[in-house]
mmCIF file with all atom_site columns, C-alpha atoms in Angstrom:
data_model
loop_
_atom_site.group_PDB
_atom_site.id
_atom_site.type_symbol
_atom_site.label_atom_id
_atom_site.label_alt_id
_atom_site.label_comp_id
_atom_site.label_asym_id
_atom_site.label_entity_id
_atom_site.label_seq_id
_atom_site.pdbx_PDB_ins_code
_atom_site.Cartn_x
_atom_site.Cartn_y
_atom_site.Cartn_z
_atom_site.occupancy
_atom_site.B_iso_or_equiv
_atom_site.pdbx_formal_charge
_atom_site.auth_seq_id
_atom_site.auth_comp_id
_atom_site.auth_asym_id
_atom_site.auth_atom_id
_atom_site.pdbx_PDB_model_num
ATOM 1   C CA . MET A 1 1   ? 66.099 101.099 119.978 1.00 51.00 ? 647 MET A CA 1
ATOM 2   C CA . LEU A 1 2   ? 68.547 101.675 122.815 1.00 54.00 ? 648 LEU A CA 1
ATOM 3   C CA . GLU A 1 3   ? 67.310 105.192 123.514 1.00 63.00 ? 649 GLU A CA 1
ATOM 4   C CA . GLY A 1 4   ? 66.641 105.534 127.234 1.00 73.00 ? 650 GLY A CA 1
ATOM 5   C CA . LEU A 1 5   ? 67.512 101.900 127.991 1.00 84.00 ? 651 LEU A CA 1
ATOM 6   C CA . SER A 1 6   ? 70.573 100.894 129.927 1.00 90.00 ? 652 SER A CA 1
ATOM 7   C CA . GLY A 1 7   ? 71.273 97.381  131.157 1.00 94.00 ? 653 GLY A CA 1
ATOM 8   C CA . THR A 1 8   ? 70.687 93.773  130.218 1.00 96.00 ? 654 THR A CA 1
ATOM 9   C CA . VAL A 1 9   ? 68.414 92.736  127.352 1.00 97.00 ? 655 VAL A CA 1
ATOM 10  C CA . LEU A 1 10  ? 67.142 89.226  126.626 1.00 98.00 ? 656 LEU A CA 1
ATOM 11  C CA . GLY A 1 11  ? 66.366 88.132  123.075 1.00 97.00 ? 657 GLY A CA 1
ATOM 12  C CA . PHE A 1 12  ? 64.061 85.263  122.088 1.00 97.00 ? 658 PHE A CA 1
ATOM 13  C CA . ASP A 1 13  ? 63.811 83.044  119.034 1.00 94.00 ? 659 ASP A CA 1
ATOM 14  C CA . PHE A 1 14  ? 60.285 81.698  119.532 1.00 94.00 ? 660 PHE A CA 1
ATOM 15  C CA . GLY A 1 15  ? 59.327 78.244  118.315 1.00 90.00 ? 661 GLY A CA 1
ATOM 16  C CA . GLU A 1 16  ? 56.459 75.921  119.031 1.00 90.00 ? 662 GLU A CA 1
ATOM 17  C CA . ARG A 1 17  ? 58.836 73.362  120.542 1.00 90.00 ? 663 ARG A CA 1
ATOM 18  C CA . ARG A 1 18  ? 61.935 75.365  121.514 1.00 92.00 ? 664 ARG A CA 1
ATOM 19  C CA . ILE A 1 19  ? 62.668 78.964  122.483 1.00 96.00 ? 665 ILE A CA 1
ATOM 20  C CA . GLY A 1 20  ? 66.229 80.140  122.014 1.00 94.00 ? 666 GLY A CA 1
ATOM 21  C CA . VAL A 1 21  ? 67.380 82.834  124.427 1.00 97.00 ? 667 VAL A CA 1
ATOM 22  C CA . ALA A 1 22  ? 70.260 85.283  124.067 1.00 97.00 ? 668 ALA A CA 1
ATOM 23  C CA . LEU A 1 23  ? 71.684 87.900  126.393 1.00 97.00 ? 669 LEU A CA 1
ATOM 24  C CA . GLY A 1 24  ? 73.287 91.278  125.828 1.00 96.00 ? 670 GLY A CA 1
ATOM 25  C CA . GLU A 1 25  ? 74.130 94.549  127.519 1.00 94.00 ? 671 GLU A CA 1
ATOM 26  C CA . THR A 1 26  ? 73.065 97.871  126.018 1.00 91.00 ? 672 THR A CA 1
ATOM 27  C CA . MET A 1 27  ? 76.413 99.480  126.841 1.00 90.00 ? 673 MET A CA 1
ATOM 28  C CA . LEU A 1 28  ? 78.382 96.910  124.814 1.00 91.00 ? 674 LEU A CA 1
ATOM 29  C CA . ALA A 1 29  ? 75.614 96.188  122.275 1.00 92.00 ? 675 ALA A CA 1
ATOM 30  C CA . ILE A 1 30  ? 76.886 92.657  121.788 1.00 94.00 ? 676 ILE A CA 1
ATOM 31  C CA . ALA A 1 31  ? 74.578 89.632  122.007 1.00 95.00 ? 677 ALA A CA 1
ATOM 32  C CA . HIS A 1 32  ? 75.608 86.193  123.288 1.00 94.00 ? 678 HIS A CA 1
ATOM 33  C CA . PRO A 1 33  ? 73.721 82.869  123.156 1.00 93.00 ? 679 PRO A CA 1
ATOM 34  C CA . LEU A 1 34  ? 72.361 81.914  126.575 1.00 96.00 ? 680 LEU A CA 1
ATOM 35  C CA . VAL A 1 35  ? 70.061 78.878  126.669 1.00 96.00 ? 681 VAL A CA 1
ATOM 36  C CA . THR A 1 36  ? 67.378 76.942  124.808 1.00 93.00 ? 682 THR A CA 1
ATOM 37  C CA . ILE A 1 37  ? 64.069 76.314  126.545 1.00 96.00 ? 683 ILE A CA 1
ATOM 38  C CA . ASP A 1 38  ? 62.858 72.964  125.228 1.00 94.00 ? 684 ASP A CA 1
ATOM 39  C CA . THR A 1 39  ? 59.300 72.133  126.282 1.00 94.00 ? 685 THR A CA 1
ATOM 40  C CA . LEU A 1 40  ? 55.818 72.190  124.810 1.00 93.00 ? 686 LEU A CA 1
ATOM 41  C CA . VAL A 1 41  ? 54.234 73.033  128.191 1.00 95.00 ? 687 VAL A CA 1
ATOM 42  C CA . THR A 1 42  ? 53.405 76.747  128.369 1.00 93.00 ? 688 THR A CA 1
ATOM 43  C CA . ASP A 1 43  ? 53.662 76.936  132.175 1.00 95.00 ? 689 ASP A CA 1
ATOM 44  C CA . GLU A 1 44  ? 57.132 75.357  132.054 1.00 96.00 ? 690 GLU A CA 1
ATOM 45  C CA . ARG A 1 45  ? 58.203 77.803  129.348 1.00 96.00 ? 691 ARG A CA 1
ATOM 46  C CA . PHE A 1 46  ? 57.132 80.815  131.374 1.00 97.00 ? 692 PHE A CA 1
ATOM 47  C CA . ALA A 1 47  ? 58.626 79.364  134.577 1.00 97.00 ? 693 ALA A CA 1
ATOM 48  C CA . ALA A 1 48  ? 61.984 79.091  132.773 1.00 98.00 ? 694 ALA A CA 1
ATOM 49  C CA . ILE A 1 49  ? 61.623 82.620  131.369 1.00 98.00 ? 695 ILE A CA 1
ATOM 50  C CA . GLY A 1 50  ? 60.655 83.925  134.802 1.00 97.00 ? 696 GLY A CA 1
ATOM 51  C CA . ALA A 1 51  ? 63.785 82.353  136.289 1.00 98.00 ? 697 ALA A CA 1
ATOM 52  C CA . LEU A 1 52  ? 65.942 83.971  133.579 1.00 98.00 ? 698 LEU A CA 1
ATOM 53  C CA . LEU A 1 53  ? 64.344 87.352  134.254 1.00 98.00 ? 699 LEU A CA 1
ATOM 54  C CA . ALA A 1 54  ? 64.946 86.965  137.993 1.00 97.00 ? 700 ALA A CA 1
ATOM 55  C CA . GLU A 1 55  ? 68.590 86.048  137.369 1.00 98.00 ? 701 GLU A CA 1
ATOM 56  C CA . TRP A 1 56  ? 69.430 88.669  134.731 1.00 98.00 ? 702 TRP A CA 1
ATOM 57  C CA . THR A 1 57  ? 66.931 91.502  135.545 1.00 97.00 ? 703 THR A CA 1
ATOM 58  C CA . PRO A 1 58  ? 66.643 92.749  131.953 1.00 98.00 ? 704 PRO A CA 1
ATOM 59  C CA . VAL A 1 59  ? 65.481 96.251  131.051 1.00 96.00 ? 705 VAL A CA 1
ATOM 60  C CA . ALA A 1 60  ? 63.848 95.044  127.808 1.00 96.00 ? 706 ALA A CA 1
ATOM 61  C CA . LEU A 1 61  ? 62.976 91.915  125.835 1.00 97.00 ? 707 LEU A CA 1
ATOM 62  C CA . VAL A 1 62  ? 63.390 91.331  122.105 1.00 97.00 ? 708 VAL A CA 1
ATOM 63  C CA . VAL A 1 63  ? 61.387 88.734  120.151 1.00 96.00 ? 709 VAL A CA 1
ATOM 64  C CA . GLY A 1 64  ? 62.109 87.575  116.629 1.00 94.00 ? 710 GLY A CA 1
ATOM 65  C CA . LEU A 1 65  ? 59.182 88.021  114.252 1.00 93.00 ? 711 LEU A CA 1
ATOM 66  C CA . PRO A 1 66  ? 59.083 85.314  111.573 1.00 88.00 ? 712 PRO A CA 1
ATOM 67  C CA . THR A 1 67  ? 57.588 86.105  108.177 1.00 85.00 ? 713 THR A CA 1
ATOM 68  C CA . HIS A 1 68  ? 57.732 84.714  104.669 1.00 77.00 ? 714 HIS A CA 1
ATOM 69  C CA . ALA A 1 69  ? 60.755 85.748  102.605 1.00 78.00 ? 715 ALA A CA 1
ATOM 70  C CA . ASP A 1 70  ? 58.706 88.577  101.062 1.00 81.00 ? 716 ASP A CA 1
ATOM 71  C CA . GLY A 1 71  ? 57.756 89.894  104.528 1.00 79.00 ? 717 GLY A CA 1
ATOM 72  C CA . THR A 1 72  ? 54.161 88.687  104.542 1.00 81.00 ? 718 THR A CA 1
ATOM 73  C CA . PRO A 1 73  ? 52.916 87.101  107.782 1.00 79.00 ? 719 PRO A CA 1
ATOM 74  C CA . HIS A 1 74  ? 52.176 83.419  108.344 1.00 83.00 ? 720 HIS A CA 1
ATOM 75  C CA . ASN A 1 75  ? 50.993 81.311  111.295 1.00 85.00 ? 721 ASN A CA 1
ATOM 76  C CA . MET A 1 76  ? 54.295 81.577  113.187 1.00 85.00 ? 722 MET A CA 1
ATOM 77  C CA . THR A 1 77  ? 54.111 85.374  112.826 1.00 91.00 ? 723 THR A CA 1
ATOM 78  C CA . ARG A 1 78  ? 50.849 85.294  114.785 1.00 94.00 ? 724 ARG A CA 1
ATOM 79  C CA . LEU A 1 79  ? 52.247 82.912  117.419 1.00 93.00 ? 725 LEU A CA 1
ATOM 80  C CA . ALA A 1 80  ? 55.437 84.950  117.926 1.00 95.00 ? 726 ALA A CA 1
ATOM 81  C CA . THR A 1 81  ? 53.383 88.153  118.243 1.00 96.00 ? 727 THR A CA 1
ATOM 82  C CA . LYS A 1 82  ? 51.145 86.445  120.803 1.00 96.00 ? 728 LYS A CA 1
ATOM 83  C CA . PHE A 1 83  ? 54.264 85.322  122.703 1.00 97.00 ? 729 PHE A CA 1
ATOM 84  C CA . ALA A 1 84  ? 55.644 88.902  122.669 1.00 97.00 ? 730 ALA A CA 1
ATOM 85  C CA . ASN A 1 85  ? 52.331 90.268  123.961 1.00 97.00 ? 731 ASN A CA 1
ATOM 86  C CA . ARG A 1 86  ? 52.267 87.663  126.736 1.00 97.00 ? 732 ARG A CA 1
ATOM 87  C CA . LEU A 1 87  ? 55.812 88.614  127.783 1.00 97.00 ? 733 LEU A CA 1
ATOM 88  C CA . LYS A 1 88  ? 54.833 92.288  127.868 1.00 97.00 ? 734 LYS A CA 1
ATOM 89  C CA . ALA A 1 89  ? 51.675 91.636  129.911 1.00 96.00 ? 735 ALA A CA 1
ATOM 90  C CA . ARG A 1 90  ? 53.276 89.157  132.289 1.00 96.00 ? 736 ARG A CA 1
ATOM 91  C CA . TYR A 1 91  ? 56.543 90.965  133.042 1.00 96.00 ? 737 TYR A CA 1
ATOM 92  C CA . SER A 1 92  ? 55.715 94.651  132.420 1.00 96.00 ? 738 SER A CA 1
ATOM 93  C CA . LEU A 1 93  ? 58.886 95.219  130.415 1.00 96.00 ? 739 LEU A CA 1
ATOM 94  C CA . PRO A 1 94  ? 59.306 96.877  127.030 1.00 95.00 ? 740 PRO A CA 1
ATOM 95  C CA . VAL A 1 95  ? 59.138 94.224  124.313 1.00 96.00 ? 741 VAL A CA 1
ATOM 96  C CA . PHE A 1 96  ? 60.508 94.788  120.820 1.00 95.00 ? 742 PHE A CA 1
ATOM 97  C CA . LEU A 1 97  ? 59.896 92.774  117.674 1.00 94.00 ? 743 LEU A CA 1
ATOM 98  C CA . VAL A 1 98  ? 62.699 92.179  115.166 1.00 92.00 ? 744 VAL A CA 1
ATOM 99  C CA . ASP A 1 99  ? 62.401 90.715  111.681 1.00 87.00 ? 745 ASP A CA 1
ATOM 100 C CA . GLU A 1 100 ? 63.958 87.281  111.978 1.00 81.00 ? 746 GLU A CA 1
ATOM 101 C CA . ARG A 1 101 ? 64.035 86.272  108.323 1.00 68.00 ? 747 ARG A CA 1
ATOM 102 C CA . TYR A 1 102 ? 67.117 84.186  107.638 1.00 59.00 ? 748 TYR A CA 1
ATOM 103 C CA . THR A 1 103 ? 68.300 84.126  111.284 1.00 60.00 ? 749 THR A CA 1
ATOM 104 C CA . SER A 1 104 ? 68.276 80.312  111.353 1.00 61.00 ? 750 SER A CA 1
ATOM 105 C CA . GLU A 1 105 ? 70.413 80.240  108.220 1.00 61.00 ? 751 GLU A CA 1
ATOM 106 C CA . VAL A 1 106 ? 72.816 82.806  109.700 1.00 60.00 ? 752 VAL A CA 1
ATOM 107 C CA . ALA A 1 107 ? 72.934 80.838  112.962 1.00 55.00 ? 753 ALA A CA 1
ATOM 108 C CA . GLY A 1 108 ? 73.630 77.602  111.070 1.00 57.00 ? 754 GLY A CA 1
ATOM 109 C CA . SER A 1 109 ? 76.428 79.289  109.159 1.00 65.00 ? 755 SER A CA 1
ATOM 110 C CA . MET A 1 110 ? 77.939 80.663  112.374 1.00 62.00 ? 756 MET A CA 1
ATOM 111 C CA . LEU A 1 111 ? 77.858 77.204  113.948 1.00 54.00 ? 757 LEU A CA 1
ATOM 112 C CA . ASN A 1 112 ? 79.421 75.660  110.819 1.00 58.00 ? 758 ASN A CA 1
ATOM 113 C CA . ASP A 1 113 ? 82.203 78.223  111.074 1.00 61.00 ? 759 ASP A CA 1
ATOM 114 C CA . ALA A 1 114 ? 82.671 77.219  114.723 1.00 60.00 ? 760 ALA A CA 1
ATOM 115 C CA . GLY A 1 115 ? 83.052 73.568  113.689 1.00 60.00 ? 761 GLY A CA 1
ATOM 116 C CA . LEU A 1 116 ? 79.573 72.367  114.690 1.00 55.00 ? 762 LEU A CA 1
ATOM 117 C CA . ARG A 1 117 ? 77.833 70.640  111.823 1.00 60.00 ? 763 ARG A CA 1
ATOM 118 C CA . GLY A 1 118 ? 74.670 68.625  111.307 1.00 60.00 ? 764 GLY A CA 1
ATOM 119 C CA . ARG A 1 119 ? 73.033 67.194  114.416 1.00 61.00 ? 765 ARG A CA 1
ATOM 120 C CA . LYS A 1 120 ? 75.673 68.744  116.672 1.00 56.00 ? 766 LYS A CA 1
ATOM 121 C CA . GLN A 1 121 ? 74.124 72.141  115.867 1.00 52.00 ? 767 GLN A CA 1
ATOM 122 C CA . LYS A 1 122 ? 70.675 71.316  117.216 1.00 62.00 ? 768 LYS A CA 1
ATOM 123 C CA . PRO A 1 123 ? 71.276 72.124  120.919 1.00 62.00 ? 769 PRO A CA 1
ATOM 124 C CA . ALA A 1 124 ? 72.759 75.542  120.082 1.00 70.00 ? 770 ALA A CA 1
ATOM 125 C CA . LEU A 1 125 ? 70.866 76.579  116.938 1.00 71.00 ? 771 LEU A CA 1
ATOM 126 C CA . ASP A 1 126 ? 67.907 78.298  118.631 1.00 84.00 ? 772 ASP A CA 1
ATOM 127 C CA . GLN A 1 127 ? 70.025 80.290  121.065 1.00 88.00 ? 773 GLN A CA 1
ATOM 128 C CA . VAL A 1 128 ? 72.399 81.382  118.295 1.00 86.00 ? 774 VAL A CA 1
ATOM 129 C CA . ALA A 1 129 ? 69.337 82.433  116.252 1.00 89.00 ? 775 ALA A CA 1
ATOM 130 C CA . ALA A 1 130 ? 68.228 84.433  119.318 1.00 93.00 ? 776 ALA A CA 1
ATOM 131 C CA . GLN A 1 131 ? 71.714 85.958  119.431 1.00 93.00 ? 777 GLN A CA 1
ATOM 132 C CA . THR A 1 132 ? 71.320 87.044  115.793 1.00 91.00 ? 778 THR A CA 1
ATOM 133 C CA . ILE A 1 133 ? 67.896 88.545  116.545 1.00 94.00 ? 779 ILE A CA 1
ATOM 134 C CA . LEU A 1 134 ? 69.197 90.449  119.573 1.00 95.00 ? 780 LEU A CA 1
ATOM 135 C CA . GLN A 1 135 ? 72.278 91.655  117.683 1.00 92.00 ? 781 GLN A CA 1
ATOM 136 C CA . SER A 1 136 ? 69.982 93.006  114.935 1.00 90.00 ? 782 SER A CA 1
ATOM 137 C CA . TRP A 1 137 ? 68.065 94.916  117.603 1.00 93.00 ? 783 TRP A CA 1
ATOM 138 C CA . PHE A 1 138 ? 71.299 96.375  118.990 1.00 92.00 ? 784 PHE A CA 1
ATOM 139 C CA . GLU A 1 139 ? 72.077 97.527  115.452 1.00 87.00 ? 785 GLU A CA 1
ATOM 140 C CA . GLY A 1 140 ? 68.821 99.458  115.274 1.00 84.00 ? 786 GLY A CA 1
ATOM 141 C CA . VAL A 1 141 ? 66.408 97.015  113.660 1.00 55.00 ? 787 VAL A CA 1
ATOM 142 C CA . GLY A 1 142 ? 62.972 96.396  115.154 1.00 50.00 ? 788 GLY A CA 1
ATOM 143 C CA . GLU A 1 143 ? 59.819 97.906  116.532 1.00 56.00 ? 789 GLU A CA 1
ATOM 144 C CA . ARG A 1 144 ? 58.060 98.004  119.864 1.00 56.00 ? 790 ARG A CA 1
ATOM 145 C CA . ALA A 1 145 ? 55.388 95.362  120.446 1.00 54.00 ? 791 ALA A CA 1
#
């Protein structure tokens, strides 16, 4: 995935209520949690994303693609794909989709290991899930939207 790309990449864990965002650099290929966008208002979501893009000037965007455990699509698959297509159209950056099965479980486990349990995880869970998605992309998983 990194072929021909050099610089900052933002990763997104899309949800109907919250969007987790992670940040990484292609040279290091290490993802870090960044922020959670928590609003149902589409214009507010894209204003927050626009501000992140202005601040970090990414060379690409990565969006987690949710599916059932067997890989078949469901309603959130369609919504995440629509979100990825909107990012691509709005910001004219390459957008990649990454299978996000089990990322929430991995994120929860990582937060447990860090000592955050139960309700204390909620503020960080989406951005750590985005970190897991972006790290998967750095490791060569994903496809272009």
